[in-house]
Amino acid sequence: MINLVINGLPVAVEEGSTILEAAKYLGFPIPTLCHLEGLSNYGACRLCVVEIGEGPKARLVSSCTYQVEEGLKVRTASARVVKARKMVLELLLASCPQSKVIQDLASAHDVRQQRFRQEHEDCILCGLCIRMCEEQMMAKAIGFRNRGENRSIGTPFDMKSEECRLCGGCMYVCPACQLRCTYMEPEKAICGGCANLSPPCLEKSSFEDMMCYMDPCVACEIRKD
Amino acid sequence: MVIPAGTCGQASGANDLIAAAEKEILLCGLDKNIRVRVTGCHGFCEMEPSVLIEPDNTFYPQVKPDDIPRLIKAVLDGKILEDLLLVSEEGKKYYHQNDLPFYQTQVRSILAAHEKIDPLSIANYIENDGYSAIAEVLENGAPEAILAEVKNSNLRGRGGAGFPTGKKWEMLANQSNGSGKYLICNADEGDPGAYMDRSVLEGNPHSIIEGMLLGAYATGATAGVIYVRKEYPLAIKHLELALTQAAEYGLLGDDILGKGFSFNLSLAKGAGAFVCGEETALIRSIEGKMGEPRQRPPFPITKGLYRKPTAINNVETWANIPIIIRQGAKKFTGVGTRNNSGTKIFSLVGKIKNTGLVEVPMGITLKEIIYGIGGGPSAKAKIKAVQTGGPSGGCIPTARFDLAIDYDSLVDAGSIMGSGGMIVMDEHTCMVDVAKYFMAFLKDESCGKCFTCRKGTQRMYELLEDISQGKGTLKHLELLKELAEVVKDTTMCGLGQTASNPVLSTLRYFRDEYLAHIEKQQCPAGVCKALITYSINENCTGCGMCVSVCSEEAISGLRKQRYKIDSDKCIKCGTCKGVCKFEAIEVS
Ligand SMILES: Cc1cc2nc3c(=O)[nH]c(=O)nc-3n(C[C@H](O)[C@H](O)[C@H](O)COP(=O)(O)O)c2cc1C
Ligand code: FES
């Protein structure tokens, strides 16, 4: 067991646990976006940052990827953490304003302004869909491509993937488009693709079947054929 | 006759010199009297293609192929061609390389070897004491002794962070040797304006191999990889040849020099992503995965390449190893300062007279490098700042040029040592534009995994773009600073953690320039296009040069009279200013 102190409270957790797990065990809330139980930890959204260490050596790390260390001192809601978290949410909101998940998080963390130029990028590249596809659906149909501002998610060469079984798992876990598909409950599935978004991660043309479980769509009355 | 022909030399025409020299020697049947040695870069790139005549080390700068026959004749006669020598502004002629102010304060423990060594020939390296360190060590030395020597040398990693190399090796040596350990040479060198590693790889590839052999012997590593970027074709060619030669000579592979010690070394080529210089991304890249950094710990020293213990060192770090073993740690620590021993190579570029690679002892001041070795500003404008550490570094203003540079002092000044890039800026450099340039680089080169690094660099670029177009407000500055600090705090790897440095350091030292853009809508350096206008003053003689180069036909007027620029048509490219001999074109 590893002993550490979170917000002043000592706790002992198993070796190999992350700070996030330890904090959860003690009941300290840490917001997350790219973390999902059952999938590997990736550390893309940076929302889960916490402060570790003391004095000039204090720094922020993503709690979902940082493994506990003996004697570690963690603060989950210091002024520095809160400031960083709010900025992350402000940035998220500026790029992906339609996401209900992000809106709720921003509201819960008292983000009251958005000072950047509004974009509608939809996808925040959290990589949940990729991990879902690889780790739970064993398909590996989609992945990251390119780097920096050109980074995107999709199938190799944007071609219809032979690995994809159209399970919809990717959309199910997506924080940006999750309201569009509800996987096995077709009666609830309204894709919304007609109203505002195209799926951020997949080429619409090659995955028409996934757009909506209603045929014709109740909202836009587009037929599949 | 020594002709440096690294990538820099070849670009400035060294190949023509070599061809001319070899032809002349062949034609005149002089191959018994004079020999051409083609080497890597000696450092003084500004003066290339240059020729060095041994044994006196007579230095001829910017030689033309047509001068070669004359030069060869003079060499045979033991004469010096006075008209080809380098002449200072005051008219002083420099005969020998060592007299040049560029070389005088340098301590060239690594670069000096480049003059003596033909990088294509292992025999040449061996003649110059090459592989003597490893041979001696395999004969009489214990691994612990080498480790102790490297530790005592206080050598700090030259890749940027300055981590003590001896300590890193000791940690590797202490890892259990169940199924192999790795050594990696980081030759990804992606900083714009930095090329010291390239020059070492091109000029002395065997020194890297020898360094890694010594490292392997000291730490018990069984295999090594040199990760070099594909954009360095000449370095790759020289390395590949060096690896083949070393294997042929029994210096790589199994049972090296018959001493029962084995080490395999291979080459991995990177596709030129800046982020692949980061050690965990580099390891993933070698493994064939996407070049993306991962959370440390676990550090590569425990879980590195193929999840085996791995020590990564920079090219220059490896190049220092044979030197330390050959001359001893004591002599090595004699150069530099207490916590920063030895020399460091900087690539001195920008608005400076003598651009090139300079190798100086740690603790030298910026002033000595820039005004002494560098010879001061290249044009009339005064030097304003120096940018160190590449895109993750910062700008240091002239007021702080007394700073003795080492890993720690540069961090205190808001910059970093990085791999050794040094870009000199003068009054015609706009600091907002500089910050914007680096941010443009970083937003392309971030791997994109951490949201705050990917989006943060894009948003910082956006804010800087607004400011440079005169659309900035004081709120922009406030937001920029706030964002920069959060990006620094919330990112995973060194790229994101230092990505804000260009912004934060220019804000710290050149806030008035930002304010001029915002409050007065002015760009004091005359760079930001949206804020400047070009006009022609009374110096104009009506020669018409500017008219002939203007692609937009924005300049009009009668010959021999003062011309006019139509600001509606002018695209502010600055071409006219470049060709005007009378300083008649003004930027305001
Ligand atoms: C974004 C980024 C780029 C880097 N690029 C390089 C590089 O081009 N060359 C290099 O030697 N080290 C580079 N580093 C540093 C390496 O991660 C590592 O610290 C270094 O290779 C260790 O070698 P050293 O101990 O000899 O300095 C980079 C680090 C970061 C964060
Ligand atoms: S939840 Fe930890 S970085 Fe996204």
PDB file of N, CA, C and O in Angstrom, chain A residues 121-145:
ATOM      1  N   GLU A 121     -16.005  23.576 -33.282  1.00  0.00           N
ATOM      2  CA  GLU A 121     -15.174  22.465 -33.740  1.00  0.00           C
ATOM      3  C   GLU A 121     -15.757  21.114 -33.374  1.00  0.00           C
ATOM      4  O   GLU A 121     -15.337  20.095 -33.895  1.00  0.00           O
ATOM      5  N   ASP A 122     -16.674  21.116 -32.447  1.00  0.00           N
ATOM      6  CA  ASP A 122     -17.311  19.884 -31.986  1.00  0.00           C
ATOM      7  C   ASP A 122     -16.346  18.932 -31.289  1.00  0.00           C
ATOM      8  O   ASP A 122     -16.435  18.721 -30.097  1.00  0.00           O
ATOM      9  N   CYS A 123     -15.452  18.359 -32.051  1.00  0.00           N
ATOM     10  CA  CYS A 123     -14.604  17.315 -31.461  1.00  0.00           C
ATOM     11  C   CYS A 123     -13.512  17.946 -30.606  1.00  0.00           C
ATOM     12  O   CYS A 123     -12.812  18.849 -31.038  1.00  0.00           O
ATOM     13  N   ILE A 124     -13.360  17.462 -29.377  1.00  0.00           N
ATOM     14  CA  ILE A 124     -12.305  17.991 -28.521  1.00  0.00           C
ATOM     15  C   ILE A 124     -11.119  17.029 -28.455  1.00  0.00           C
ATOM     16  O   ILE A 124     -10.201  17.219 -27.669  1.00  0.00           O
ATOM     17  N   LEU A 125     -11.148  16.002 -29.276  1.00  0.00           N
ATOM     18  CA  LEU A 125     -10.044  15.041 -29.395  1.00  0.00           C
ATOM     19  C   LEU A 125      -9.679  14.405 -28.053  1.00  0.00           C
ATOM     20  O   LEU A 125      -8.517  14.225 -27.742  1.00  0.00           O
ATOM     21  N   CYS A 126     -10.705  14.073 -27.273  1.00  0.00           N
ATOM     22  CA  CYS A 126     -10.429  13.447 -25.985  1.00  0.00           C
ATOM     23  C   CYS A 126     -10.010  12.003 -26.163  1.00  0.00           C
ATOM     24  O   CYS A 126      -9.436  11.398 -25.254  1.00  0.00           O
ATOM     25  N   GLY A 127     -10.326  11.427 -27.305  1.00  0.00           N
ATOM     26  CA  GLY A 127      -9.859  10.069 -27.598  1.00  0.00           C
ATOM     27  C   GLY A 127     -10.672   8.966 -26.948  1.00  0.00           C
ATOM     28  O   GLY A 127     -10.291   7.798 -27.005  1.00  0.00           O
ATOM     29  N   LEU A 128     -11.813   9.308 -26.333  1.00  0.00           N
ATOM     30  CA  LEU A 128     -12.631   8.258 -25.704  1.00  0.00           C
ATOM     31  C   LEU A 128     -13.111   7.251 -26.747  1.00  0.00           C
ATOM     32  O   LEU A 128     -13.095   6.045 -26.524  1.00  0.00           O
ATOM     33  N   CYS A 129     -13.537   7.775 -27.900  1.00  0.00           N
ATOM     34  CA  CYS A 129     -14.068   6.890 -28.938  1.00  0.00           C
ATOM     35  C   CYS A 129     -13.010   5.897 -29.405  1.00  0.00           C
ATOM     36  O   CYS A 129     -13.294   4.718 -29.625  1.00  0.00           O
ATOM     37  N   ILE A 130     -11.763   6.393 -29.527  1.00  0.00           N
ATOM     38  CA  ILE A 130     -10.693   5.524 -29.999  1.00  0.00           C
ATOM     39  C   ILE A 130     -10.436   4.405 -29.014  1.00  0.00           C
ATOM     40  O   ILE A 130     -10.296   3.239 -29.375  1.00  0.00           O
ATOM     41  N   ARG A 131     -10.416   4.780 -27.736  1.00  0.00           N
ATOM     42  CA  ARG A 131     -10.150   3.770 -26.709  1.00  0.00           C
ATOM     43  C   ARG A 131     -11.320   2.801 -26.600  1.00  0.00           C
ATOM     44  O   ARG A 131     -11.136   1.603 -26.403  1.00  0.00           O
ATOM     45  N   MET A 132     -12.533   3.328 -26.736  1.00  0.00           N
ATOM     46  CA  MET A 132     -13.718   2.464 -26.720  1.00  0.00           C
ATOM     47  C   MET A 132     -13.612   1.441 -27.844  1.00  0.00           C
ATOM     48  O   MET A 132     -13.797   0.234 -27.642  1.00  0.00           O
ATOM     49  N   CYS A 133     -13.303   1.935 -29.021  1.00  0.00           N
ATOM     50  CA  CYS A 133     -13.244   1.086 -30.207  1.00  0.00           C
ATOM     51  C   CYS A 133     -12.179   0.003 -30.057  1.00  0.00           C
ATOM     52  O   CYS A 133     -12.392  -1.146 -30.408  1.00  0.00           O
ATOM     53  N   GLU A 134     -11.032   0.424 -29.485  1.00  0.00           N
ATOM     54  CA  GLU A 134      -9.925  -0.530 -29.381  1.00  0.00           C
ATOM     55  C   GLU A 134     -10.067  -1.461 -28.182  1.00  0.00           C
ATOM     56  O   GLU A 134      -9.880  -2.669 -28.291  1.00  0.00           O
ATOM     57  N   GLU A 135     -10.420  -0.866 -27.021  1.00  0.00           N
ATOM     58  CA  GLU A 135     -10.299  -1.645 -25.795  1.00  0.00           C
ATOM     59  C   GLU A 135     -11.560  -2.419 -25.433  1.00  0.00           C
ATOM     60  O   GLU A 135     -11.487  -3.444 -24.776  1.00  0.00           O
ATOM     61  N   GLN A 136     -12.718  -1.881 -25.814  1.00  0.00           N
ATOM     62  CA  GLN A 136     -13.956  -2.585 -25.465  1.00  0.00           C
ATOM     63  C   GLN A 136     -14.567  -3.307 -26.658  1.00  0.00           C
ATOM     64  O   GLN A 136     -15.155  -4.365 -26.519  1.00  0.00           O
ATOM     65  N   MET A 137     -14.430  -2.719 -27.821  1.00  0.00           N
ATOM     66  CA  MET A 137     -15.042  -3.336 -28.996  1.00  0.00           C
ATOM     67  C   MET A 137     -14.030  -4.134 -29.812  1.00  0.00           C
ATOM     68  O   MET A 137     -14.393  -4.756 -30.803  1.00  0.00           O
ATOM     69  N   MET A 138     -12.775  -4.069 -29.407  1.00  0.00           N
ATOM     70  CA  MET A 138     -11.712  -4.839 -30.057  1.00  0.00           C
ATOM     71  C   MET A 138     -11.668  -4.619 -31.569  1.00  0.00           C
ATOM     72  O   MET A 138     -11.410  -5.542 -32.330  1.00  0.00           O
ATOM     73  N   ALA A 139     -11.970  -3.410 -31.983  1.00  0.00           N
ATOM     74  CA  ALA A 139     -12.044  -3.198 -33.428  1.00  0.00           C
ATOM     75  C   ALA A 139     -10.844  -2.404 -33.960  1.00  0.00           C
ATOM     76  O   ALA A 139     -10.315  -2.715 -35.009  1.00  0.00           O
ATOM     77  N   LYS A 140     -10.403  -1.386 -33.245  1.00  0.00           N
ATOM     78  CA  LYS A 140      -9.322  -0.521 -33.723  1.00  0.00           C
ATOM     79  C   LYS A 140      -9.644   0.069 -35.086  1.00  0.00           C
ATOM     80  O   LYS A 140      -8.808   0.070 -35.986  1.00  0.00           O
ATOM     81  N   ALA A 141     -10.872   0.517 -35.252  1.00  0.00           N
ATOM     82  CA  ALA A 141     -11.263   1.029 -36.568  1.00  0.00           C
ATOM     83  C   ALA A 141     -10.871   2.482 -36.749  1.00  0.00           C
ATOM     84  O   ALA A 141     -10.682   2.948 -37.863  1.00  0.00           O
ATOM     85  N   ILE A 142     -10.788   3.212 -35.641  1.00  0.00           N
ATOM     86  CA  ILE A 142     -10.460   4.636 -35.746  1.00  0.00           C
ATOM     87  C   ILE A 142      -9.226   4.957 -34.919  1.00  0.00           C
ATOM     88  O   ILE A 142      -8.867   4.209 -34.006  1.00  0.00           O
ATOM     89  N   GLY A 143      -8.593   6.046 -35.251  1.00  0.00           N
ATOM     90  CA  GLY A 143      -7.410   6.448 -34.501  1.00  0.00           C
ATOM     91  C   GLY A 143      -7.115   7.917 -34.731  1.00  0.00           C
ATOM     92  O   GLY A 143      -7.790   8.583 -35.519  1.00  0.00           O
ATOM     93  N   PHE A 144      -6.084   8.421 -34.015  1.00  0.00           N
ATOM     94  CA  PHE A 144      -5.657   9.803 -34.216  1.00  0.00           C
ATOM     95  C   PHE A 144      -4.827   9.891 -35.485  1.00  0.00           C
ATOM     96  O   PHE A 144      -4.111   8.953 -35.833  1.00  0.00           O
ATOM     97  N   ARG A 145      -4.920  11.051 -36.119  1.00  0.00           N
ATOM     98  CA  ARG A 145      -4.082  11.288 -37.288  1.00  0.00           C
ATOM     99  C   ARG A 145      -3.484  12.676 -37.160  1.00  0.00           C
ATOM    100  O   ARG A 145      -4.093  13.556 -36.577  1.00  0.00           O
TER     101      ARG A 145
END
